[in-house]
C-alpha cells in the first residue's frame, strides 16, 4: 500500500472510530414530553409562539395541551397551532380537558365534546384526557354519573381515532365512596386509559407498580413530577426530589407506557429553568 493511500485509509478509520465514540458518549436523545400547564404564566405573558420555541430548544419533543376553548389552542386555530408545532419540531400527542359542568366553561366532556375531539384530532392528538374534578364534582352520585360520562365521551373520541384518558391527583386515593377509592372505581367502571401522575400517587401513599400489575397496559401516559425532600413534600424538578423513577420505569412495559410528560405545577425557579433542569436529568438518567 502506498504511503498516501495508507494515511488516507487510517485517517478514515480514525474518523469512524471518533464518530463511534461520540455516538456512545451521546446516546439518542429521549423523546421527553412537557405538560404546557407548567408554563401557563409564561405563555400568557410572552405568547405561545415564543414559548414553544423555547421548549423545543431545551430538547422536548412532545407537548400536552391545556386550556382549549372556543375552537382554539392558546388563541390559535387548529391549523395555526399545528403549523407552530411543526415549525418547532414538536407534536401534541395529548390534551387536558374538564367536564365543563362548572359555570363559565364552554368546552369539555359535557359541552361541545364532538367539536373538542374534532379539533384535537386535527392537530394530531392521540389522547384526550380529563384533567381534574372540581370539589363540587366529588360526591358519590357525581362519580356514578362520571363513569357513564367518561364511557360515552370515550366512544365519541374513538370515532375520531382518539383515546380517552383520566389524570389523577391525590383525592382519588384519599377519598372513599362506599368504602372504595374513587381511583379503583374509575378503573373498574370505565373503559378509559389512565394518565398516572406519579407525584400524586406517591403523595397519597400508594404503590404505582401495584396498579400497573393489577391493571396491565392501562397506563399509557405518565406525568413525571418529582417531590421535594422537605417536610412539605412540594413539587420539585425531576432529579432533585425523592421519587424513585428508575424503579418505576422498570415497570413501563407492564404499565403499557407510551408517552410521559414532565410537569411541575408550581416552580420556585423561573419555570423555563425548572423544565430545563428536569429534562437534563432525564436525558442523563439510565431510565426514561
Coordinates of C-alpha atoms in Angstrom, one line a residue:
X1 CA 0.0 0.0 0.0
X2 CA 1.3 3.4 -0.9
X3 CA 2.1 5.8 1.9
X4 CA -0.6 8.3 0.8
X5 CA -3.2 5.6 0.5
X6 CA -2.3 4.2 3.9
X7 CA -2.6 7.7 5.5
X8 CA -6.0 8.3 3.9
X9 CA -7.2 4.9 5.0
X10 CA -6.0 5.2 8.6
X11 CA -7.4 8.8 8.7
X12 CA -10.7 7.4 7.6
X13 CA -10.7 4.7 10.2
X14 CA -9.7 7.2 12.8
X15 CA -12.7 9.4 11.9
X16 CA -15.1 6.4 12.0
X17 CA -13.7 5.5 15.5
X18 CA -14.2 9.1 16.6
X19 CA -17.8 9.1 15.4
X20 CA -18.4 5.8 17.2
X21 CA -17.1 7.2 20.4
X22 CA -19.2 10.3 20.0
X23 CA -22.3 8.2 19.4
X24 CA -21.6 6.1 22.5
X25 CA -21.0 9.3 24.6
X26 CA -24.1 10.9 23.2
X27 CA -26.8 8.3 23.1
X28 CA -30.0 9.1 21.2
X29 CA -32.0 11.8 23.0
X30 CA -35.1 10.6 24.7
X31 CA -38.5 11.8 23.4
X32 CA -39.5 13.7 26.5
X33 CA -42.8 15.4 26.7
X34 CA -44.0 18.5 28.6
X35 CA -47.4 19.4 30.0
X36 CA -47.6 23.1 29.0
X37 CA -49.5 24.0 32.1
X38 CA -46.1 24.3 33.8
X39 CA -45.5 27.4 31.6
X40 CA -49.0 28.8 31.8
X41 CA -47.9 32.2 33.1
X42 CA -45.1 32.5 30.6
X43 CA -47.5 31.6 27.8
X44 CA -49.8 34.3 28.9
X45 CA -47.1 37.0 29.1
X46 CA -44.9 36.0 26.2
X47 CA -47.2 34.2 23.8
X48 CA -47.3 30.6 22.7
X49 CA -45.0 31.2 19.7
X50 CA -42.1 32.2 21.9
X51 CA -42.7 29.5 24.5
X52 CA -42.9 26.6 22.0
X53 CA -39.6 27.7 20.5
X54 CA -38.0 27.8 24.0
X55 CA -39.5 24.3 24.8
X56 CA -38.1 22.9 21.6
X57 CA -34.6 24.4 22.2
X58 CA -34.5 22.6 25.6
X59 CA -34.9 19.3 23.8
X60 CA -38.5 18.5 24.4
X61 CA -40.2 16.6 21.6
X62 CA -43.8 16.3 22.7
X63 CA -46.3 18.6 24.5
X64 CA -49.5 18.1 26.2
X65 CA -52.1 20.9 25.8
X66 CA -54.4 22.5 28.3
X67 CA -56.9 25.4 28.1
X68 CA -58.6 24.6 24.8
X69 CA -61.6 26.8 24.3
X70 CA -64.0 28.1 21.7
X71 CA -62.2 26.2 18.9
X72 CA -58.7 27.4 19.7
X73 CA -55.5 26.3 21.3
X74 CA -53.8 29.2 23.1
X75 CA -55.7 31.6 20.9
X76 CA -54.7 29.8 17.7
X77 CA -56.9 27.9 15.3
X78 CA -56.1 24.2 14.9
X79 CA -54.4 25.0 11.6
X80 CA -52.3 27.8 13.1
X81 CA -51.4 25.8 16.1
X82 CA -50.5 22.7 14.0
X83 CA -48.1 24.9 12.0
X84 CA -46.5 26.3 15.1
X85 CA -45.9 22.8 16.4
X86 CA -44.4 21.7 13.1
X87 CA -42.2 24.7 12.8
X88 CA -40.7 23.8 16.2
X89 CA -40.4 20.0 15.6
X90 CA -43.0 19.3 18.3
X91 CA -46.0 17.0 18.4
X92 CA -49.0 17.5 20.7
X93 CA -49.9 13.9 21.5
X94 CA -52.3 14.6 24.3
X95 CA -54.5 17.4 25.8
X96 CA -56.2 18.1 29.1
X97 CA -59.9 19.0 29.4
X98 CA -62.6 19.5 32.0
X99 CA -66.1 18.2 32.3
X100 CA -67.3 21.8 31.7
X101 CA -70.0 21.4 34.3
X102 CA -68.6 24.5 36.1
X103 CA -70.3 27.7 35.1
X104 CA -68.1 29.7 32.7
X105 CA -66.5 26.8 30.9
X106 CA -67.7 26.5 27.3
X107 CA -66.0 23.3 26.1
X108 CA -65.5 19.9 27.7
X109 CA -67.0 16.5 28.2
X110 CA -70.5 17.9 28.7
X111 CA -70.3 20.7 26.2
X112 CA -69.3 20.7 22.6
X113 CA -67.4 17.4 23.1
X114 CA -67.7 16.4 19.4
X115 CA -66.1 19.7 18.4
X116 CA -63.4 19.4 21.0
X117 CA -62.5 15.9 19.8
X118 CA -62.6 17.0 16.2
X119 CA -60.1 19.8 16.8
X120 CA -57.9 17.6 18.9
X121 CA -57.7 15.1 16.0
X122 CA -57.0 18.0 13.6
X123 CA -53.7 18.9 15.4
X124 CA -52.6 15.2 15.7
X125 CA -53.5 14.5 19.3
X126 CA -53.8 10.8 20.2
X127 CA -55.4 11.3 23.6
X128 CA -58.0 13.5 25.2
X129 CA -57.7 13.4 29.0
X130 CA -60.0 14.6 31.8
X131 CA -57.6 16.7 33.8
X132 CA -59.3 17.4 37.1
X133 CA -62.6 17.1 39.1
X134 CA -63.7 20.3 40.9
X135 CA -64.6 20.0 44.6
X136 CA -68.3 20.2 43.6
X137 CA -67.9 17.0 41.4
X138 CA -66.7 14.5 44.0
X139 CA -69.9 13.3 45.7
X140 CA -70.9 9.7 45.4
X141 CA -73.6 10.5 42.9
X142 CA -71.2 12.6 40.9
X143 CA -68.8 9.6 40.5
X144 CA -71.7 7.4 39.4
X145 CA -72.6 10.0 36.7
X146 CA -68.9 10.4 35.8
X147 CA -68.4 6.7 34.9
X148 CA -71.2 7.0 32.3
X149 CA -69.9 10.3 31.1
X150 CA -66.4 9.0 30.6
X151 CA -67.6 5.9 28.7
X152 CA -69.8 8.0 26.4
X153 CA -67.0 10.5 25.9
X154 CA -64.6 7.7 25.1
X155 CA -67.0 6.3 22.5
X156 CA -67.1 9.8 20.8
X157 CA -63.3 10.1 20.9
X158 CA -62.8 6.7 19.4
X159 CA -64.9 7.7 16.3
X160 CA -62.1 10.2 15.6
X161 CA -59.4 7.8 16.4
X162 CA -58.6 9.2 19.8
X163 CA -58.3 7.6 23.2
X164 CA -60.0 8.9 26.3
X165 CA -57.9 9.2 29.5
X166 CA -58.2 10.2 33.1
X167 CA -55.5 12.2 35.0
X168 CA -55.4 11.7 38.8
X169 CA -54.5 13.9 41.8
X170 CA -54.4 12.5 45.3
X171 CA -58.1 12.8 46.3
X172 CA -59.0 9.8 44.1
X173 CA -57.0 7.7 46.6
X174 CA -57.7 9.5 49.9
X175 CA -61.4 9.9 49.4
X176 CA -63.8 6.9 49.9
X177 CA -67.0 6.1 48.1
X178 CA -68.9 3.3 49.8
X179 CA -65.6 2.2 51.3
X180 CA -63.7 2.2 48.0
X181 CA -61.2 4.6 46.5
X182 CA -62.6 6.6 43.5
X183 CA -59.5 5.6 41.5
X184 CA -60.3 1.9 41.9
X185 CA -63.9 2.6 40.9
X186 CA -62.7 4.5 37.8
X187 CA -60.6 1.6 36.8
X188 CA -63.5 -0.9 37.3
X189 CA -66.3 1.1 35.9
X190 CA -64.9 2.8 32.8
X191 CA -63.1 1.8 29.7
X192 CA -60.8 4.8 29.6
X193 CA -57.0 4.7 30.0
X194 CA -55.2 6.3 32.9
X195 CA -52.7 9.1 32.8
X196 CA -50.9 8.3 36.1
X197 CA -49.5 11.4 37.8
X198 CA -46.6 9.7 39.8
X199 CA -46.2 12.6 42.2
X200 CA -49.8 12.5 43.4
X201 CA -49.7 8.7 43.7
X202 CA -46.7 8.9 45.9
X203 CA -48.1 11.8 47.9
X204 CA -51.2 9.7 48.6
X205 CA -49.0 6.9 49.9
X206 CA -50.0 4.5 47.1
X207 CA -47.9 2.0 45.2
X208 CA -47.9 2.8 41.4
X209 CA -46.3 -0.5 40.5
X210 CA -49.0 -2.5 42.2
X211 CA -51.6 -0.7 40.0
X212 CA -49.5 -1.5 36.9
X213 CA -49.5 -5.2 37.8
X214 CA -53.2 -5.3 38.6
X215 CA -54.3 -3.4 35.5
X216 CA -51.6 -4.1 32.9
X217 CA -51.5 -1.8 29.8
X218 CA -54.0 0.6 31.3
X219 CA -51.4 3.4 31.9
X220 CA -50.0 4.6 28.5
X221 CA -49.5 8.1 29.8
X222 CA -47.5 9.3 32.9
X223 CA -46.7 12.6 34.5
X224 CA -43.1 12.6 35.6
X225 CA -43.2 15.0 38.5
X226 CA -40.8 14.9 41.5
X227 CA -41.3 15.5 45.2
X228 CA -39.0 17.8 47.2
X229 CA -37.0 16.3 50.0
X230 CA -38.7 18.5 52.6
X231 CA -41.4 18.1 55.2
X232 CA -43.9 19.9 52.9
X233 CA -43.1 17.5 50.0
X234 CA -43.8 20.2 47.5
X235 CA -43.2 19.9 43.8
X236 CA -39.6 19.6 42.6
X237 CA -37.6 19.5 39.4
X238 CA -37.1 15.9 38.2
X239 CA -33.9 14.5 39.6
X240 CA -33.8 16.8 42.6
X241 CA -36.5 15.1 44.5
X242 CA -37.2 11.8 46.3
X243 CA -39.3 9.8 43.8
X244 CA -37.5 6.6 42.6
X245 CA -38.2 7.0 38.8
X246 CA -35.7 4.3 38.0
X247 CA -37.8 1.6 39.7
X248 CA -41.0 2.9 38.2
X249 CA -39.7 2.9 34.7
X250 CA -38.7 -0.7 35.1
X251 CA -42.4 -1.3 35.1
X252 CA -43.1 0.7 32.0
X253 CA -43.8 -2.3 29.7
X254 CA -46.2 -3.7 32.3
X255 CA -48.0 -0.4 32.6
X256 CA -48.2 0.0 28.8
X257 CA -46.3 3.3 28.8
X258 CA -46.2 5.1 25.5
X259 CA -45.6 8.8 26.4
X260 CA -44.5 10.6 29.5
X261 CA -44.7 14.3 30.3
X262 CA -42.7 16.5 32.7
X263 CA -45.0 18.7 34.8
X264 CA -44.3 21.0 37.7
X265 CA -47.5 22.7 39.0
X266 CA -45.6 25.3 41.0
X267 CA -41.9 26.3 40.4
X268 CA -39.7 28.2 42.9
X269 CA -37.4 28.9 40.0
X270 CA -38.4 30.5 36.7
X271 CA -40.5 27.7 35.0
X272 CA -38.3 27.6 31.9
X273 CA -35.3 27.0 34.2
X274 CA -37.1 24.3 36.1
X275 CA -38.1 22.4 33.0
X276 CA -34.5 22.6 31.7
X277 CA -33.2 21.0 35.0
X278 CA -35.8 18.3 34.6
X279 CA -35.1 17.3 31.0
X280 CA -31.3 17.5 31.6
X281 CA -31.7 15.0 34.5
X282 CA -33.9 12.7 32.4
X283 CA -31.5 12.7 29.4
X284 CA -28.6 11.8 31.7
X285 CA -30.6 9.1 33.6
X286 CA -30.5 5.4 32.8
X287 CA -34.3 5.3 32.9
X288 CA -36.7 7.1 30.6

